[in-house]
Each structure stands twice: as structure tokens, then as C-alpha cells.
Amino acid sequence: MLARDGHRCQVCGREGPERGGLATLHVHHIERDPVGVAENDLENLTTLCRSCHSWIHQQSTRADAPVTLTEADLSVLLPQDIEILRYLADEGPAQTGKIADSLTAELSPTTVRERLAVLMGLDNQVETRDRQIVDQDVQTGAWGLTGQIEHSARGHIPSDPQALIQRVEDEQVRQALERGCNRQTVMDVLDISRRTTFHKEKRACAYDFPLDAFRRGGRGGQHPGGDTTSETADEADVNSSSSDEQQRLDSVGHGVGDSTPSDPTGLGESVQGDQEDRDKSTPDEGNVMVREQLQTAIAALQRINAEL
């Protein structure tokens, strides 16, 4: 078995000493009562490292979830998502790093943050789900079940320039893809990888940024229907630029769908983290950066639109 699998874990890819790695490798039975083959048949065996083998045997099932999950939900979720739900139900709201430390599998905070975004946006990804199950507190950054969160981050317009441009870009990507814009075009326009487009799409489902309200004059720190902060000339420039960018992005789509399925694991390259991991910048520096990034995207959109 080890020779067949190249002395490599078939889940995480870590290699054993025979390949120069440090992983302790185990042979795992895929099924305990397989149909059509013997239990120890090579078709029923695979190679796992000790960590992945432990996770396989301890992973959570739908019955362990503190909320009711449907088959449609499970088509989007992974076993570690159920473990995250169980932790939040038992321990209450927590920061990303603390949740990562509690999981059976060794997942980085970035990966856990991506899975939390999937859980937070599940109702926007699964057509049959009409209720949000996970949320993030906009004031503390902690994640929890919806009943545990007092100040929801969904629909919030952040005052931090970096958070704002991320929310705007995420929502633009989601809307462009929903309207039939080719994924490759989105990649070219924003100069991002295919996997990042999936991450942005999932994050947009989670935060549900009110782009239309933002275009109509929403300001940083404003929640739809809530109090507003004072508007500055720089923020007005951002509103105008982001609106122009979206209009041009919309004009690129010609109903050509992208047949490539979404990343089934939700793992992969790092994307920009939430506010707890972002560098601090002054308001003036942030506004300049926002304008420059939006102008670069607009210029790219204009070039593509002219070619089409």
C-alpha cells in the first residue's frame, strides 16, 4: 500500500521518511464492510498520515451538528464545518485562532476563516435554506451562532478603507458571476487567481455587502437603516468610482457561463483576512489606496470592454 501511494498521505500530501519526509504513515480501511471486495483488498485501503487518520476517525457527522442540516447544506459543508458549529454551540462566540486550536484537524486560522465564511453565507449559497446559522460580531470580530451575536457583520459598511474595498470587490465579483460574466474575465479584470474568485464569492455570500445602498451614498460605518457617520469628499470619490467599476464589469458579461465547478474543499491559497489581521493605516493613506486600486480596476475594465 505504501509503495502504491508513493509513501504519501492521500489527504494532505505529507510524505513519509522513505520520500524524505517526516510524516508517520498509516494504512486506512476506507470501509469496514465493503461491497464486492474483501476488507483488506487494496481497493479498500488508502495511505494517511497520523494526523489525517485521526481526523478521519473522529470527524463529526450531521447528527453532531447543533442545528438541523439538510442534504443540500451538506453538499456545501465539510466535516470540520460541523465540528466548528459544535464548538460554537458549546463554547460561544470565539476568535478565529481559538476556533482553529480547538479542531481535531490541524487547520490554519486562514483556512478556518474561509470555512467560517462558508457557514456564515450558507443561506445565500443553498437555495432551500432561508435562515443564517453563523454570524460575526462587527465590533469584536468573534464568530458565533446567530443567536449568540449581538452586532451582526452582515450588511455592514465598514469604515476601515481596506475592509471597505474588500467588501466592494467581493460583492462585485459575486454579482458579475451571477449575471453570467465569465470567471476568466473576472480573473483578468481584477488580476486574481481562479481560486481567489471562489473565495471572494463565498465571502460575499457571508457578508452580503449592500452595494446598492453604498452607491446611493452609504458611508463607512453605516449599516442599512442605522446611524451614519459624517461623509467626506474622499468617501464620495470612492462611491463614484466603485459605481463606475461595477457598471463596466456588468457590461463585460454576455451570458457566457463558466462550467468549472467551485473549489470543493474551500481550502487553498490565502486571501485577505478579516479586520483582526489587517495592517493599520491612517484614514488619508487608506483613502488614497482605495482610490488607486479602484482606478486600476476601472482602467482594466475599460480596456477589456474596448476589446469586446
mmCIF file of N, CA and C in Angstrom, residues 20-91:
data_model
loop_
_atom_site.group_PDB
_atom_site.id
_atom_site.type_symbol
_atom_site.label_atom_id
_atom_site.label_comp_id
_atom_site.label_asym_id
_atom_site.label_seq_id
_atom_site.Cartn_x
_atom_site.Cartn_y
_atom_site.Cartn_z
ATOM 1 N N GLY A 20 11.794 11.144 2.139
ATOM 2 C CA GLY A 20 12.488 12.286 2.708
ATOM 3 C C GLY A 20 11.637 13.146 3.620
ATOM 4 N N GLY A 21 10.407 12.707 3.885
ATOM 5 C CA GLY A 21 9.521 13.469 4.764
ATOM 6 C C GLY A 21 9.584 12.988 6.202
ATOM 7 N N LEU A 22 8.755 13.603 7.053
ATOM 8 C CA LEU A 22 8.752 13.287 8.479
ATOM 9 C C LEU A 22 7.420 12.695 8.947
ATOM 10 N N ALA A 23 6.487 12.514 8.037
ATOM 11 C CA ALA A 23 5.150 12.056 8.437
ATOM 12 C C ALA A 23 5.164 10.578 8.799
ATOM 13 N N THR A 24 4.440 10.251 9.865
ATOM 14 C CA THR A 24 4.186 8.854 10.211
ATOM 15 C C THR A 24 2.964 8.406 9.436
ATOM 16 N N LEU A 25 3.124 7.396 8.586
ATOM 17 C CA LEU A 25 2.048 6.984 7.690
ATOM 18 C C LEU A 25 1.324 5.752 8.203
ATOM 19 N N HIS A 26 0.008 5.727 8.017
ATOM 20 C CA HIS A 26 -0.854 4.602 8.398
ATOM 21 C C HIS A 26 -1.608 4.119 7.165
ATOM 22 N N VAL A 27 -1.967 2.834 7.171
ATOM 23 C CA VAL A 27 -2.847 2.293 6.130
ATOM 24 C C VAL A 27 -4.261 2.259 6.701
ATOM 25 N N HIS A 28 -5.184 2.885 5.992
ATOM 26 C CA HIS A 28 -6.554 3.078 6.484
ATOM 27 C C HIS A 28 -7.553 2.275 5.656
ATOM 28 N N HIS A 29 -8.508 1.611 6.347
ATOM 29 C CA HIS A 29 -9.604 0.928 5.672
ATOM 30 C C HIS A 29 -10.679 1.951 5.299
ATOM 31 N N ILE A 30 -10.965 2.083 4.021
ATOM 32 C CA ILE A 30 -11.978 3.040 3.571
ATOM 33 C C ILE A 30 -13.354 2.636 4.084
ATOM 34 N N GLU A 31 -13.701 1.348 3.975
ATOM 35 C CA GLU A 31 -14.955 0.818 4.503
ATOM 36 C C GLU A 31 -14.655 -0.407 5.355
ATOM 37 N N ARG A 32 -15.415 -0.557 6.435
ATOM 38 C CA ARG A 32 -15.228 -1.735 7.288
ATOM 39 C C ARG A 32 -15.991 -2.940 6.762
ATOM 40 N N ASP A 33 -16.978 -2.716 5.960
ATOM 41 C CA ASP A 33 -17.735 -3.812 5.362
ATOM 42 C C ASP A 33 -17.977 -3.486 3.891
ATOM 43 N N PRO A 34 -16.922 -3.501 3.080
ATOM 44 C CA PRO A 34 -17.058 -3.087 1.676
ATOM 45 C C PRO A 34 -17.895 -4.063 0.868
ATOM 46 N N VAL A 35 -18.508 -3.566 -0.189
ATOM 47 C CA VAL A 35 -19.336 -4.392 -1.066
ATOM 48 C C VAL A 35 -18.500 -4.822 -2.262
ATOM 49 N N GLY A 36 -18.416 -6.150 -2.475
ATOM 50 C CA GLY A 36 -17.759 -6.664 -3.677
ATOM 51 C C GLY A 36 -16.288 -6.962 -3.544
ATOM 52 N N VAL A 37 -15.645 -6.502 -2.469
ATOM 53 C CA VAL A 37 -14.225 -6.788 -2.253
ATOM 54 C C VAL A 37 -13.999 -7.137 -0.794
ATOM 55 N N ALA A 38 -12.850 -7.767 -0.526
ATOM 56 C CA ALA A 38 -12.509 -8.102 0.848
ATOM 57 C C ALA A 38 -12.110 -6.845 1.613
ATOM 58 N N GLU A 39 -12.235 -6.913 2.928
ATOM 59 C CA GLU A 39 -11.933 -5.748 3.759
ATOM 60 C C GLU A 39 -10.494 -5.271 3.547
ATOM 61 N N ASN A 40 -9.543 -6.218 3.381
ATOM 62 C CA ASN A 40 -8.136 -5.857 3.221
ATOM 63 C C ASN A 40 -7.695 -5.766 1.766
ATOM 64 N N ASP A 41 -8.641 -5.768 0.859
ATOM 65 C CA ASP A 41 -8.294 -5.617 -0.549
ATOM 66 C C ASP A 41 -7.698 -4.229 -0.787
ATOM 67 N N LEU A 42 -6.734 -4.158 -1.694
ATOM 68 C CA LEU A 42 -6.078 -2.881 -1.959
ATOM 69 C C LEU A 42 -7.066 -1.780 -2.375
ATOM 70 N N GLU A 43 -8.159 -2.171 -3.023
ATOM 71 C CA GLU A 43 -9.162 -1.177 -3.430
ATOM 72 C C GLU A 43 -9.841 -0.530 -2.236
ATOM 73 N N ASN A 44 -9.778 -1.207 -1.087
ATOM 74 C CA ASN A 44 -10.440 -0.697 0.108
ATOM 75 C C ASN A 44 -9.448 -0.072 1.085
ATOM 76 N N LEU A 45 -8.223 0.162 0.646
ATOM 77 C CA LEU A 45 -7.190 0.705 1.513
ATOM 78 C C LEU A 45 -6.633 1.991 0.934
ATOM 79 N N THR A 46 -6.171 2.853 1.819
ATOM 80 C CA THR A 46 -5.507 4.084 1.389
ATOM 81 C C THR A 46 -4.471 4.467 2.423
ATOM 82 N N THR A 47 -3.577 5.358 2.070
ATOM 83 C CA THR A 47 -2.495 5.783 2.958
ATOM 84 C C THR A 47 -2.792 7.164 3.525
ATOM 85 N N LEU A 48 -2.700 7.267 4.851
ATOM 86 C CA LEU A 48 -2.932 8.534 5.538
ATOM 87 C C LEU A 48 -1.816 8.793 6.534
ATOM 88 N N CYS A 49 -1.512 10.055 6.775
ATOM 89 C CA CYS A 49 -0.589 10.384 7.862
ATOM 90 C C CYS A 49 -1.336 10.240 9.185
ATOM 91 N N ARG A 50 -0.610 10.228 10.274
ATOM 92 C CA ARG A 50 -1.241 10.003 11.577
ATOM 93 C C ARG A 50 -2.299 11.058 11.886
ATOM 94 N N SER A 51 -2.006 12.335 11.561
ATOM 95 C CA SER A 51 -2.956 13.408 11.855
ATOM 96 C C SER A 51 -4.250 13.237 11.060
ATOM 97 N N CYS A 52 -4.129 12.959 9.751
ATOM 98 C CA CYS A 52 -5.322 12.802 8.913
ATOM 99 C C CYS A 52 -6.092 11.538 9.282
ATOM 100 N N HIS A 53 -5.369 10.488 9.658
ATOM 101 C CA HIS A 53 -6.031 9.252 10.061
ATOM 102 C C HIS A 53 -6.874 9.472 11.320
ATOM 103 N N SER A 54 -6.298 10.231 12.257
ATOM 104 C CA SER A 54 -7.030 10.550 13.483
ATOM 105 C C SER A 54 -8.262 11.383 13.176
ATOM 106 N N TRP A 55 -8.097 12.350 12.256
ATOM 107 C CA TRP A 55 -9.228 13.207 11.910
ATOM 108 C C TRP A 55 -10.344 12.414 11.232
ATOM 109 N N ILE A 56 -9.971 11.487 10.338
ATOM 110 C CA ILE A 56 -10.962 10.673 9.635
ATOM 111 C C ILE A 56 -11.839 9.922 10.621
ATOM 112 N N HIS A 57 -11.224 9.368 11.673
ATOM 113 C CA HIS A 57 -11.978 8.555 12.620
ATOM 114 C C HIS A 57 -12.733 9.381 13.656
ATOM 115 N N GLN A 58 -12.388 10.657 13.774
ATOM 116 C CA GLN A 58 -13.047 11.490 14.778
ATOM 117 C C GLN A 58 -13.928 12.572 14.173
ATOM 118 N N GLN A 59 -14.019 12.611 12.838
ATOM 119 C CA GLN A 59 -14.765 13.694 12.224
ATOM 120 C C GLN A 59 -16.248 13.650 12.591
ATOM 121 N N SER A 60 -16.819 14.824 12.616
ATOM 122 C CA SER A 60 -18.210 14.966 13.021
ATOM 123 C C SER A 60 -19.155 14.549 11.894
ATOM 124 N N THR A 61 -20.366 14.199 12.274
ATOM 125 C CA THR A 61 -21.411 13.849 11.315
ATOM 126 C C THR A 61 -22.574 14.823 11.481
ATOM 127 N N ARG A 62 -23.555 14.724 10.593
ATOM 128 C CA ARG A 62 -24.704 15.630 10.660
ATOM 129 C C ARG A 62 -25.414 15.524 12.007
ATOM 130 N N ALA A 63 -25.413 14.328 12.590
ATOM 131 C CA ALA A 63 -26.089 14.136 13.877
ATOM 132 C C ALA A 63 -25.417 14.932 14.990
ATOM 133 N N ASP A 64 -24.145 15.284 14.810
ATOM 134 C CA ASP A 64 -23.420 16.040 15.831
ATOM 135 C C ASP A 64 -23.688 17.532 15.754
ATOM 136 N N ALA A 65 -24.280 18.002 14.689
ATOM 137 C CA ALA A 65 -24.485 19.439 14.498
ATOM 138 C C ALA A 65 -25.551 19.972 15.455
ATOM 139 N N PRO A 66 -25.341 21.171 15.992
ATOM 140 C CA PRO A 66 -26.321 21.763 16.911
ATOM 141 C C PRO A 66 -27.508 22.390 16.187
ATOM 142 N N VAL A 67 -27.472 22.419 14.859
ATOM 143 C CA VAL A 67 -28.579 22.938 14.058
ATOM 144 C C VAL A 67 -28.969 21.876 13.044
ATOM 145 N N THR A 68 -30.181 21.956 12.533
ATOM 146 C CA THR A 68 -30.648 20.991 11.542
ATOM 147 C C THR A 68 -30.023 21.308 10.184
ATOM 148 N N LEU A 69 -29.377 20.302 9.605
ATOM 149 C CA LEU A 69 -28.741 20.455 8.306
ATOM 150 C C LEU A 69 -29.397 19.521 7.304
ATOM 151 N N THR A 70 -29.598 20.013 6.104
ATOM 152 C CA THR A 70 -30.218 19.220 5.052
ATOM 153 C C THR A 70 -29.144 18.622 4.141
ATOM 154 N N GLU A 71 -29.583 17.760 3.236
ATOM 155 C CA GLU A 71 -28.654 17.206 2.259
ATOM 156 C C GLU A 71 -28.055 18.311 1.390
ATOM 157 N N ALA A 72 -28.854 19.312 1.081
ATOM 158 C CA ALA A 72 -28.354 20.440 0.295
ATOM 159 C C ALA A 72 -27.266 21.196 1.058
ATOM 160 N N ASP A 73 -27.451 21.362 2.364
ATOM 161 C CA ASP A 73 -26.424 22.007 3.187
ATOM 162 C C ASP A 73 -25.133 21.202 3.158
ATOM 163 N N LEU A 74 -25.263 19.889 3.308
ATOM 164 C CA LEU A 74 -24.089 19.020 3.376
ATOM 165 C C LEU A 74 -23.339 18.969 2.054
ATOM 166 N N SER A 75 -24.004 19.317 0.954
ATOM 167 C CA SER A 75 -23.304 19.342 -0.332
ATOM 168 C C SER A 75 -22.306 20.493 -0.387
ATOM 169 N N VAL A 76 -22.459 21.469 0.500
ATOM 170 C CA VAL A 76 -21.563 22.629 0.563
ATOM 171 C C VAL A 76 -20.573 22.501 1.719
ATOM 172 N N LEU A 77 -20.999 21.857 2.805
ATOM 173 C CA LEU A 77 -20.201 21.802 4.029
ATOM 174 C C LEU A 77 -19.229 20.632 4.034
ATOM 175 N N LEU A 78 -18.218 20.742 4.902
ATOM 176 C CA LEU A 78 -17.242 19.692 5.145
ATOM 177 C C LEU A 78 -17.368 19.219 6.591
ATOM 178 N N PRO A 79 -16.823 18.039 6.921
ATOM 179 C CA PRO A 79 -16.927 17.548 8.307
ATOM 180 C C PRO A 79 -16.405 18.539 9.340
ATOM 181 N N GLN A 80 -15.318 19.272 9.026
ATOM 182 C CA GLN A 80 -14.803 20.222 10.006
ATOM 183 C C GLN A 80 -15.763 21.380 10.242
ATOM 184 N N ASP A 81 -16.651 21.657 9.281
ATOM 185 C CA ASP A 81 -17.650 22.703 9.487
ATOM 186 C C ASP A 81 -18.611 22.323 10.608
ATOM 187 N N ILE A 82 -18.971 21.058 10.651
ATOM 188 C CA ILE A 82 -19.866 20.587 11.707
ATOM 189 C C ILE A 82 -19.167 20.663 13.055
ATOM 190 N N GLU A 83 -17.872 20.364 13.059
ATOM 191 C CA GLU A 83 -17.105 20.478 14.299
ATOM 192 C C GLU A 83 -17.037 21.933 14.752
ATOM 193 N N ILE A 84 -16.921 22.852 13.817
ATOM 194 C CA ILE A 84 -16.922 24.278 14.154
ATOM 195 C C ILE A 84 -18.264 24.681 14.757
ATOM 196 N N LEU A 85 -19.362 24.218 14.159
ATOM 197 C CA LEU A 85 -20.691 24.521 14.699
ATOM 198 C C LEU A 85 -20.844 23.993 16.118
ATOM 199 N N ARG A 86 -20.340 22.780 16.330
ATOM 200 C CA ARG A 86 -20.437 22.162 17.652
ATOM 201 C C ARG A 86 -19.651 22.967 18.683
ATOM 202 N N TYR A 87 -18.474 23.440 18.277
ATOM 203 C CA TYR A 87 -17.648 24.236 19.192
ATOM 204 C C TYR A 87 -18.345 25.549 19.549
ATOM 205 N N LEU A 88 -18.898 26.227 18.554
ATOM 206 C CA LEU A 88 -19.577 27.496 18.815
ATOM 207 C C LEU A 88 -20.784 27.307 19.716
ATOM 208 N N ALA A 89 -21.499 26.198 19.517
ATOM 209 C CA ALA A 89 -22.667 25.922 20.356
ATOM 210 C C ALA A 89 -22.259 25.675 21.803
ATOM 211 N N ASP A 90 -21.145 24.993 21.991
ATOM 212 C CA ASP A 90 -20.707 24.625 23.350
ATOM 213 C C ASP A 90 -19.968 25.757 24.057
ATOM 214 N N GLU A 91 -19.155 26.514 23.290
ATOM 215 C CA GLU A 91 -18.265 27.494 23.907
ATOM 216 C C GLU A 91 -18.688 28.942 23.706
#
